[in-house]
PDB file of C-alpha atoms in Angstrom:
ATOM      1  CA  MET A 618      18.757  -9.878  -9.940  1.00 96.00           C
ATOM      2  CA  PHE A 619      16.002  -7.751  -9.296  1.00 98.00           C
ATOM      3  CA  ALA A 620      12.694  -7.722 -11.088  1.00 98.00           C
ATOM      4  CA  VAL A 621      11.134  -4.272 -11.504  1.00 99.00           C
ATOM      5  CA  SER A 622       7.461  -3.889 -12.363  1.00 98.00           C
ATOM      6  CA  GLY A 623       4.565  -1.082 -11.801  1.00 98.00           C
ATOM      7  CA  HIS A 624       4.846   2.391 -13.703  1.00 99.00           C
ATOM      8  CA  VAL A 625       8.099   2.103 -15.275  1.00 99.00           C
ATOM      9  CA  LYS A 626       8.996   2.223 -19.097  1.00 99.00           C
ATOM     10  CA  ASN A 627      10.917  -0.735 -19.182  1.00 99.00           C
ATOM     11  CA  PRO A 628       9.813  -3.564 -16.735  1.00 99.00           C
ATOM     12  CA  GLY A 629      11.850  -6.529 -16.421  1.00 98.00           C
ATOM     13  CA  VAL A 630      14.492  -8.456 -14.826  1.00 98.00           C
ATOM     14  CA  PHE A 631      18.188  -6.850 -14.096  1.00 98.00           C
ATOM     15  CA  GLU A 632      21.431  -7.849 -13.042  1.00 98.00           C
ATOM     16  CA  VAL A 633      22.762  -5.155 -10.808  1.00 97.00           C
ATOM     17  CA  GLU A 634      26.131  -4.793  -8.936  1.00 97.00           C
ATOM     18  CA  TYR A 635      25.006  -5.631  -5.415  1.00 96.00           C
ATOM     19  CA  GLY A 636      25.947  -2.896  -2.825  1.00 96.00           C
ATOM     20  CA  VAL A 637      26.853  -0.338  -5.554  1.00 97.00           C
ATOM     21  CA  THR A 638      23.694   0.006  -7.808  1.00 98.00           C
ATOM     22  CA  THR A 639      20.950   2.393  -6.221  1.00 98.00           C
ATOM     23  CA  PHE A 640      17.144   2.090  -6.343  1.00 99.00           C
ATOM     24  CA  ARG A 641      17.572   5.226  -8.388  1.00 99.00           C
ATOM     25  CA  ASP A 642      19.700   3.647 -10.786  1.00 99.00           C
ATOM     26  CA  LEU A 643      17.555   0.538 -11.136  1.00 99.00           C
ATOM     27  CA  ILE A 644      14.099   2.746 -11.503  1.00 99.00           C
ATOM     28  CA  PHE A 645      15.640   5.409 -13.849  1.00 99.00           C
ATOM     29  CA  ALA A 646      18.626   4.266 -15.475  1.00 98.00           C
ATOM     30  CA  PRO A 647      18.087   3.635 -19.426  1.00 98.00           C
ATOM     31  CA  GLN A 648      19.951   0.336 -19.017  1.00 98.00           C
ATOM     32  CA  TYR A 649      17.321  -0.915 -16.429  1.00 99.00           C
ATOM     33  CA  ALA A 650      13.951   0.233 -15.910  1.00 99.00           C
ATOM     34  CA  GLY A 651      14.267   3.487 -17.745  1.00 98.00           C
ATOM     35  CA  GLY A 652      12.337   5.786 -15.710  1.00 99.00           C
ATOM     36  CA  ILE A 653       8.547   6.265 -14.846  1.00 99.00           C
ATOM     37  CA  LEU A 654       5.838   5.906 -17.406  1.00 98.00           C
ATOM     38  CA  GLY A 655       5.000   9.463 -19.028  1.00 98.00           C
ATOM     39  CA  ASP A 656       7.816  10.922 -17.045  1.00 98.00           C
ATOM     40  CA  ARG A 657       5.542  11.416 -13.949  1.00 98.00           C
ATOM     41  CA  ALA A 658       6.763  11.682 -10.458  1.00 99.00           C
ATOM     42  CA  LEU A 659       7.511   8.861  -8.202  1.00 99.00           C
ATOM     43  CA  LYS A 660       4.810   8.376  -5.435  1.00 98.00           C
ATOM     44  CA  ALA A 661       6.281   5.260  -3.620  1.00 98.00           C
ATOM     45  CA  PHE A 662       8.017   2.094  -4.471  1.00 98.00           C
ATOM     46  CA  ILE A 663       8.137  -1.544  -2.634  1.00 98.00           C
ATOM     47  CA  PRO A 664      11.550  -2.493  -2.594  1.00 98.00           C
ATOM     48  CA  GLY A 665      11.292  -6.155  -1.864  1.00 96.00           C
ATOM     49  CA  GLY A 666       7.935  -7.739  -2.708  1.00 96.00           C
ATOM     50  CA  ALA A 667       4.493  -7.240  -1.381  1.00 95.00           C
ATOM     51  CA  SER A 668       5.493  -7.921   2.164  1.00 95.00           C
ATOM     52  CA  ALA A 669       7.964  -5.068   2.379  1.00 96.00           C
ATOM     53  CA  PRO A 670       7.313  -1.624   3.924  1.00 96.00           C
ATOM     54  CA  TRP A 671       6.926   1.269   1.205  1.00 98.00           C
ATOM     55  CA  PHE A 672      10.055   3.414   0.144  1.00 98.00           C
ATOM     56  CA  PHE A 673       9.665   6.998  -1.002  1.00 98.00           C
ATOM     57  CA  ASP A 674      11.920   9.619  -2.890  1.00 98.00           C
ATOM     58  CA  GLU A 675      14.234  10.039   0.067  1.00 98.00           C
ATOM     59  CA  HIS A 676      15.184   6.340  -0.224  1.00 98.00           C
ATOM     60  CA  LEU A 677      16.038   6.474  -4.088  1.00 99.00           C
ATOM     61  CA  ASP A 678      19.771   6.568  -3.290  1.00 98.00           C
ATOM     62  CA  LEU A 679      20.156   3.703  -1.224  1.00 98.00           C
ATOM     63  CA  PRO A 680      22.221   1.090  -2.583  1.00 98.00           C
ATOM     64  CA  LEU A 681      20.605  -2.419  -3.349  1.00 98.00           C
ATOM     65  CA  GLU A 682      22.216  -3.993  -0.299  1.00 97.00           C
ATOM     66  CA  LYS A 683      20.377  -5.897   2.612  1.00 96.00           C
ATOM     67  CA  VAL A 684      21.832  -4.249   5.563  1.00 97.00           C
ATOM     68  CA  THR A 685      21.477  -0.748   4.391  1.00 97.00           C
ATOM     69  CA  VAL A 686      17.821  -1.419   3.479  1.00 97.00           C
ATOM     70  CA  ASP A 687      16.936  -3.396   6.731  1.00 96.00           C
ATOM     71  CA  ARG A 688      18.448  -0.206   8.758  1.00 96.00           C
ATOM     72  CA  ALA A 689      16.192   2.178   6.430  1.00 97.00           C
ATOM     73  CA  GLY A 690      13.056   0.207   7.647  1.00 96.00           C
ATOM     74  CA  SER A 691      12.288  -2.182   4.737  1.00 97.00           C
ATOM     75  CA  MET A 692      13.889  -5.255   3.234  1.00 97.00           C
ATOM     76  CA  LEU A 693      15.221  -6.548  -0.210  1.00 97.00           C
ATOM     77  CA  GLY A 694      13.014  -9.622   0.483  1.00 95.00           C
ATOM     78  CA  SER A 695      12.336 -11.316  -3.103  1.00 94.00           C
ATOM     79  CA  GLY A 696      14.202  -8.614  -4.901  1.00 96.00           C
ATOM     80  CA  ALA A 697      10.674  -7.399  -6.593  1.00 98.00           C
ATOM     81  CA  VAL A 698      10.733  -3.842  -6.897  1.00 98.00           C
ATOM     82  CA  ILE A 699       7.271  -2.303  -7.608  1.00 98.00           C
ATOM     83  CA  VAL A 700       6.984   1.259  -8.661  1.00 99.00           C
ATOM     84  CA  MET A 701       4.056   3.571  -8.362  1.00 99.00           C
ATOM     85  CA  ASP A 702       3.704   6.881  -9.902  1.00 99.00           C
ATOM     86  CA  GLU A 703       2.147   9.920  -8.463  1.00 98.00           C
ATOM     87  CA  THR A 704      -1.336   9.072 -10.048  1.00 98.00           C
ATOM     88  CA  THR A 705      -1.611   5.870  -7.823  1.00 98.00           C
ATOM     89  CA  ASP A 706      -4.501   5.683  -5.697  1.00 97.00           C
ATOM     90  CA  ALA A 707      -2.942   4.842  -2.083  1.00 97.00           C
ATOM     91  CA  VAL A 708      -6.181   3.227  -0.827  1.00 97.00           C
ATOM     92  CA  LYS A 709      -6.599   1.121  -4.016  1.00 97.00           C
ATOM     93  CA  ALA A 710      -2.840   0.120  -3.772  1.00 97.00           C
ATOM     94  CA  CYS A 711      -3.188  -0.709  -0.061  1.00 97.00           C
ATOM     95  CA  LEU A 712      -6.383  -2.951  -0.792  1.00 97.00           C
ATOM     96  CA  ARG A 713      -4.656  -5.023  -3.532  1.00 97.00           C
ATOM     97  CA  VAL A 714      -1.742  -5.903  -1.322  1.00 96.00           C
ATOM     98  CA  VAL A 715      -4.021  -6.809   1.472  1.00 97.00           C
ATOM     99  CA  ARG A 716      -6.264  -8.673  -0.574  1.00 97.00           C
ATOM    100  CA  PHE A 717      -3.535 -10.705  -1.720  1.00 97.00           C
ATOM    101  CA  PHE A 718      -2.421 -11.893   1.665  1.00 97.00           C
ATOM    102  CA  ALA A 719      -6.066 -12.375   2.944  1.00 97.00           C
ATOM    103  CA  ARG A 720      -6.445 -14.884   0.082  1.00 97.00           C
ATOM    104  CA  GLU A 721      -3.175 -16.599   0.695  1.00 97.00           C
ATOM    105  CA  SER A 722      -3.894 -16.964   4.498  1.00 97.00           C
ATOM    106  CA  CYS A 723      -3.963 -20.547   5.639  1.00 97.00           C
ATOM    107  CA  GLY A 724      -6.579 -19.770   8.195  1.00 96.00           C
ATOM    108  CA  LYS A 725      -4.916 -21.890  10.697  1.00 97.00           C
ATOM    109  CA  CYS A 726      -4.392 -19.072  13.304  1.00 96.00           C
ATOM    110  CA  THR A 727      -6.852 -16.490  14.293  1.00 96.00           C
ATOM    111  CA  PRO A 728      -5.147 -13.249  14.278  1.00 96.00           C
ATOM    112  CA  CYS A 729      -4.201 -13.847  10.607  1.00 97.00           C
ATOM    113  CA  ARG A 730      -7.429 -15.434   9.452  1.00 97.00           C
ATOM    114  CA  GLU A 731      -9.731 -12.928  10.896  1.00 97.00           C
ATOM    115  CA  GLY A 732      -7.334  -9.958  10.867  1.00 97.00           C
ATOM    116  CA  THR A 733      -6.565 -10.138   7.363  1.00 97.00           C
ATOM    117  CA  THR A 734     -10.201 -10.455   6.219  1.00 98.00           C
ATOM    118  CA  TRP A 735     -11.211  -7.473   8.565  1.00 98.00           C
ATOM    119  CA  LEU A 736      -8.353  -5.228   6.947  1.00 98.00           C
ATOM    120  CA  GLN A 737      -9.554  -6.142   3.607  1.00 98.00           C
ATOM    121  CA  ASN A 738     -13.115  -5.313   4.357  1.00 98.00           C
ATOM    122  CA  ILE A 739     -12.458  -2.172   6.062  1.00 98.00           C
ATOM    123  CA  LEU A 740     -10.207  -1.151   2.894  1.00 98.00           C
ATOM    124  CA  GLN A 741     -12.912  -2.289   0.609  1.00 98.00           C
ATOM    125  CA  ARG A 742     -15.443  -0.218   2.313  1.00 97.00           C
ATOM    126  CA  ILE A 743     -13.210   2.989   2.088  1.00 97.00           C
ATOM    127  CA  GLN A 744     -12.485   2.401  -1.643  1.00 96.00           C
ATOM    128  CA  ASP A 745     -16.258   1.826  -2.483  1.00 95.00           C
ATOM    129  CA  GLY A 746     -17.076   5.089  -0.807  1.00 94.00           C
ATOM    130  CA  TYR A 747     -18.607   3.771   2.414  1.00 94.00           C
ATOM    131  CA  GLY A 748     -15.887   4.814   4.596  1.00 95.00           C
ATOM    132  CA  ARG A 749     -16.557   5.647   8.218  1.00 94.00           C
ATOM    133  CA  PRO A 750     -14.475   8.306  10.153  1.00 93.00           C
ATOM    134  CA  THR A 751     -13.598   5.469  12.556  1.00 96.00           C
ATOM    135  CA  ASP A 752     -12.287   3.032   9.856  1.00 97.00           C
ATOM    136  CA  LEU A 753      -8.725   4.571  10.158  1.00 97.00           C
ATOM    137  CA  ASP A 754      -8.282   3.714  13.813  1.00 97.00           C
ATOM    138  CA  LEU A 755     -10.020   0.578  13.259  1.00 98.00           C
ATOM    139  CA  LEU A 756      -7.368  -0.452  10.536  1.00 97.00           C
ATOM    140  CA  MET A 757      -4.610   0.408  12.970  1.00 96.00           C
ATOM    141  CA  ASP A 758      -6.110  -1.384  15.901  1.00 97.00           C
ATOM    142  CA  VAL A 759      -6.645  -4.509  13.780  1.00 98.00           C
ATOM    143  CA  SER A 760      -3.076  -4.326  12.525  1.00 97.00           C
ATOM    144  CA  ASP A 761      -1.773  -3.930  16.056  1.00 97.00           C
ATOM    145  CA  ASN A 762      -3.449  -7.122  16.984  1.00 97.00           C
ATOM    146  CA  ILE A 763      -1.797  -8.941  14.215  1.00 97.00           C
ATOM    147  CA  SER A 764       1.636  -7.290  14.694  1.00 96.00           C
ATOM    148  CA  PRO A 765       1.983  -5.566  18.007  1.00 96.00           C
ATOM    149  CA  GLY A 766       3.204  -2.020  17.960  1.00 93.00           C
ATOM    150  CA  ILE A 767       3.306  -2.132  14.129  1.00 92.00           C
ATOM    151  CA  THR A 768       7.126  -1.827  14.187  1.00 88.00           C
ATOM    152  CA  TRP A 769       9.720  -2.865  11.745  1.00 89.00           C
ATOM    153  CA  PRO A 770      11.203  -5.651  11.889  1.00 91.00           C
ATOM    154  CA  PRO A 771       7.558  -6.769  12.891  1.00 92.00           C
ATOM    155  CA  LYS A 772       6.495  -8.536  16.016  1.00 94.00           C
ATOM    156  CA  GLN A 773       3.841 -11.074  15.401  1.00 94.00           C
ATOM    157  CA  THR A 774       0.895 -12.949  17.282  1.00 96.00           C
ATOM    158  CA  THR A 775       0.517 -15.198  14.413  1.00 96.00           C
ATOM    159  CA  ILE A 776       2.092 -18.366  13.621  1.00 96.00           C
ATOM    160  CA  CYS A 777       3.960 -17.242  10.625  1.00 96.00           C
ATOM    161  CA  PRO A 778       5.088 -13.992   9.031  1.00 95.00           C
ATOM    162  CA  LEU A 779       1.975 -13.825   6.508  1.00 96.00           C
ATOM    163  CA  GLY A 780      -0.180 -11.890   8.906  1.00 96.00           C
ATOM    164  CA  PRO A 781       2.496  -9.080   9.543  1.00 96.00           C
ATOM    165  CA  SER A 782       2.966  -8.882   5.778  1.00 95.00           C
ATOM    166  CA  ALA A 783      -0.507  -7.702   5.285  1.00 96.00           C
ATOM    167  CA  VAL A 784       0.140  -4.920   7.955  1.00 97.00           C
ATOM    168  CA  SER A 785       3.194  -3.525   5.804  1.00 94.00           C
ATOM    169  CA  PRO A 786       1.221  -1.766   3.173  1.00 92.00           C
ATOM    170  CA  ILE A 787      -1.426  -0.263   5.924  1.00 94.00           C
ATOM    171  CA  ALA A 788       1.606   0.905   8.148  1.00 95.00           C
ATOM    172  CA  SER A 789       3.255   2.650   4.996  1.00 94.00           C
ATOM    173  CA  ALA A 790       0.522   4.085   3.312  1.00 94.00           C
ATOM    174  CA  MET A 791      -0.918   5.535   6.755  1.00 94.00           C
ATOM    175  CA  GLN A 792       2.510   6.957   7.650  1.00 93.00           C
ATOM    176  CA  ARG A 793       2.734   8.784   4.114  1.00 95.00           C
ATOM    177  CA  PHE A 794      -0.744   9.094   2.540  1.00 97.00           C
ATOM    178  CA  ARG A 795      -3.254   9.249   5.587  1.00 97.00           C
ATOM    179  CA  PRO A 796      -4.693  12.492   4.206  1.00 97.00           C
ATOM    180  CA  GLU A 797      -5.913  10.518   1.079  1.00 96.00           C
ATOM    181  CA  PHE A 798      -7.833   8.051   3.197  1.00 97.00           C
ATOM    182  CA  GLU A 799      -9.445  10.598   5.136  1.00 97.00           C
ATOM    183  CA  ALA A 800     -10.301  12.618   2.077  1.00 96.00           C
ATOM    184  CA  ARG A 801     -11.935   9.498   0.801  1.00 95.00           C
ATOM    185  CA  ILE A 802     -13.928   8.920   3.824  1.00 96.00           C
ATOM    186  CA  ALA A 803     -14.783  12.658   4.072  1.00 95.00           C
ATOM    187  CA  GLN A 804     -16.191  12.306   0.490  1.00 91.00           C
ATOM    188  CA  ALA A 805     -18.306   9.413   1.464  1.00 85.00           C
ATOM    189  CA  GLU A 806     -19.573  11.271   4.514  1.00 84.00           C
ATOM    190  CA  GLU A 807     -20.491  14.317   2.635  1.00 84.00           C
ATOM    191  CA  ALA A 808     -22.335  12.057  -0.037  1.00 81.00           C
ATOM    192  CA  ARG A 809     -24.387  10.101   2.551  1.00 77.00           C
ATOM    193  CA  HIS A 810     -25.453  13.605   4.074  1.00 74.00           C
ATOM    194  CA  SER A 811     -26.604  15.059   0.928  1.00 68.00           C
ATOM    195  CA  VAL A 812     -30.354  14.444   0.531  1.00 53.00           C
ATOM    196  CA  PRO A 813     -31.482  15.281  -2.963  1.00 62.00           C
ATOM    197  CA  VAL A 814     -34.678  17.432  -2.954  1.00 54.00           C
ATOM    198  CA  ASN A 815     -37.045  17.013  -5.848  1.00 60.00           C
ATOM    199  CA  PHE A 816     -39.260  20.049  -6.675  1.00 53.00           C
ATOM    200  CA  THR A 817     -42.460  19.412  -8.649  1.00 59.00           C
ATOM    201  CA  LYS A 818     -44.620  21.936 -10.008  1.00 53.00           C
ATOM    202  CA  ALA A 819     -48.202  21.996  -8.514  1.00 49.00           C
ATOM    203  CA  SER A 820     -50.974  21.327 -11.232  1.00 50.00           C
ATOM    204  CA  SER A 821     -53.873  23.607 -11.273  1.00 51.00           C
ATOM    205  CA  HIS A 822     -57.266  22.186 -12.002  1.00 53.00           C
ATOM    206  CA  GLY A 823     -60.371  24.021 -13.123  1.00 48.00           C
TER     207      GLY A 823
END
């Protein structure tokens, strides 16, 4: 059983043939999710819930099978497939996932409690138009403190896997969509350095 949500025509829970049905079948076949809304292009999909690294076009023909998906660098996890179309804002999507994990952190261990909060705050700053040129390196530095090496399967400095789960969307988004983050920060920098000039007419007396 796999649940498909996001930018699809027919979101729902579907019974599939394990190891035979592919992600392409699940997302695009009429008996399953029926394709992407508005027939737009696929940007990315999350194959196994929010903690799973993102997949892209080149992963569509992978079968829904644990070992194959693991070897490709993600996981089937909870079986919750989240589809993002070409209009998806990578910064916003990343922020939403990280915000969830920051909220769910129990706070018992410092790397997770502080790290997920830092990740959320940095992404929120970028999303709100106040991003700084150093923010992307800072994101990766904080991520590395939570999950050393930012590898898959993840390593962790935390008590449980929740902390590294917050790193997954950042690692995926930065791998594929870093230019989007850079452009958002560049726009913010340009806006901050644009000083409006008001011209007023001199009034004459006499």
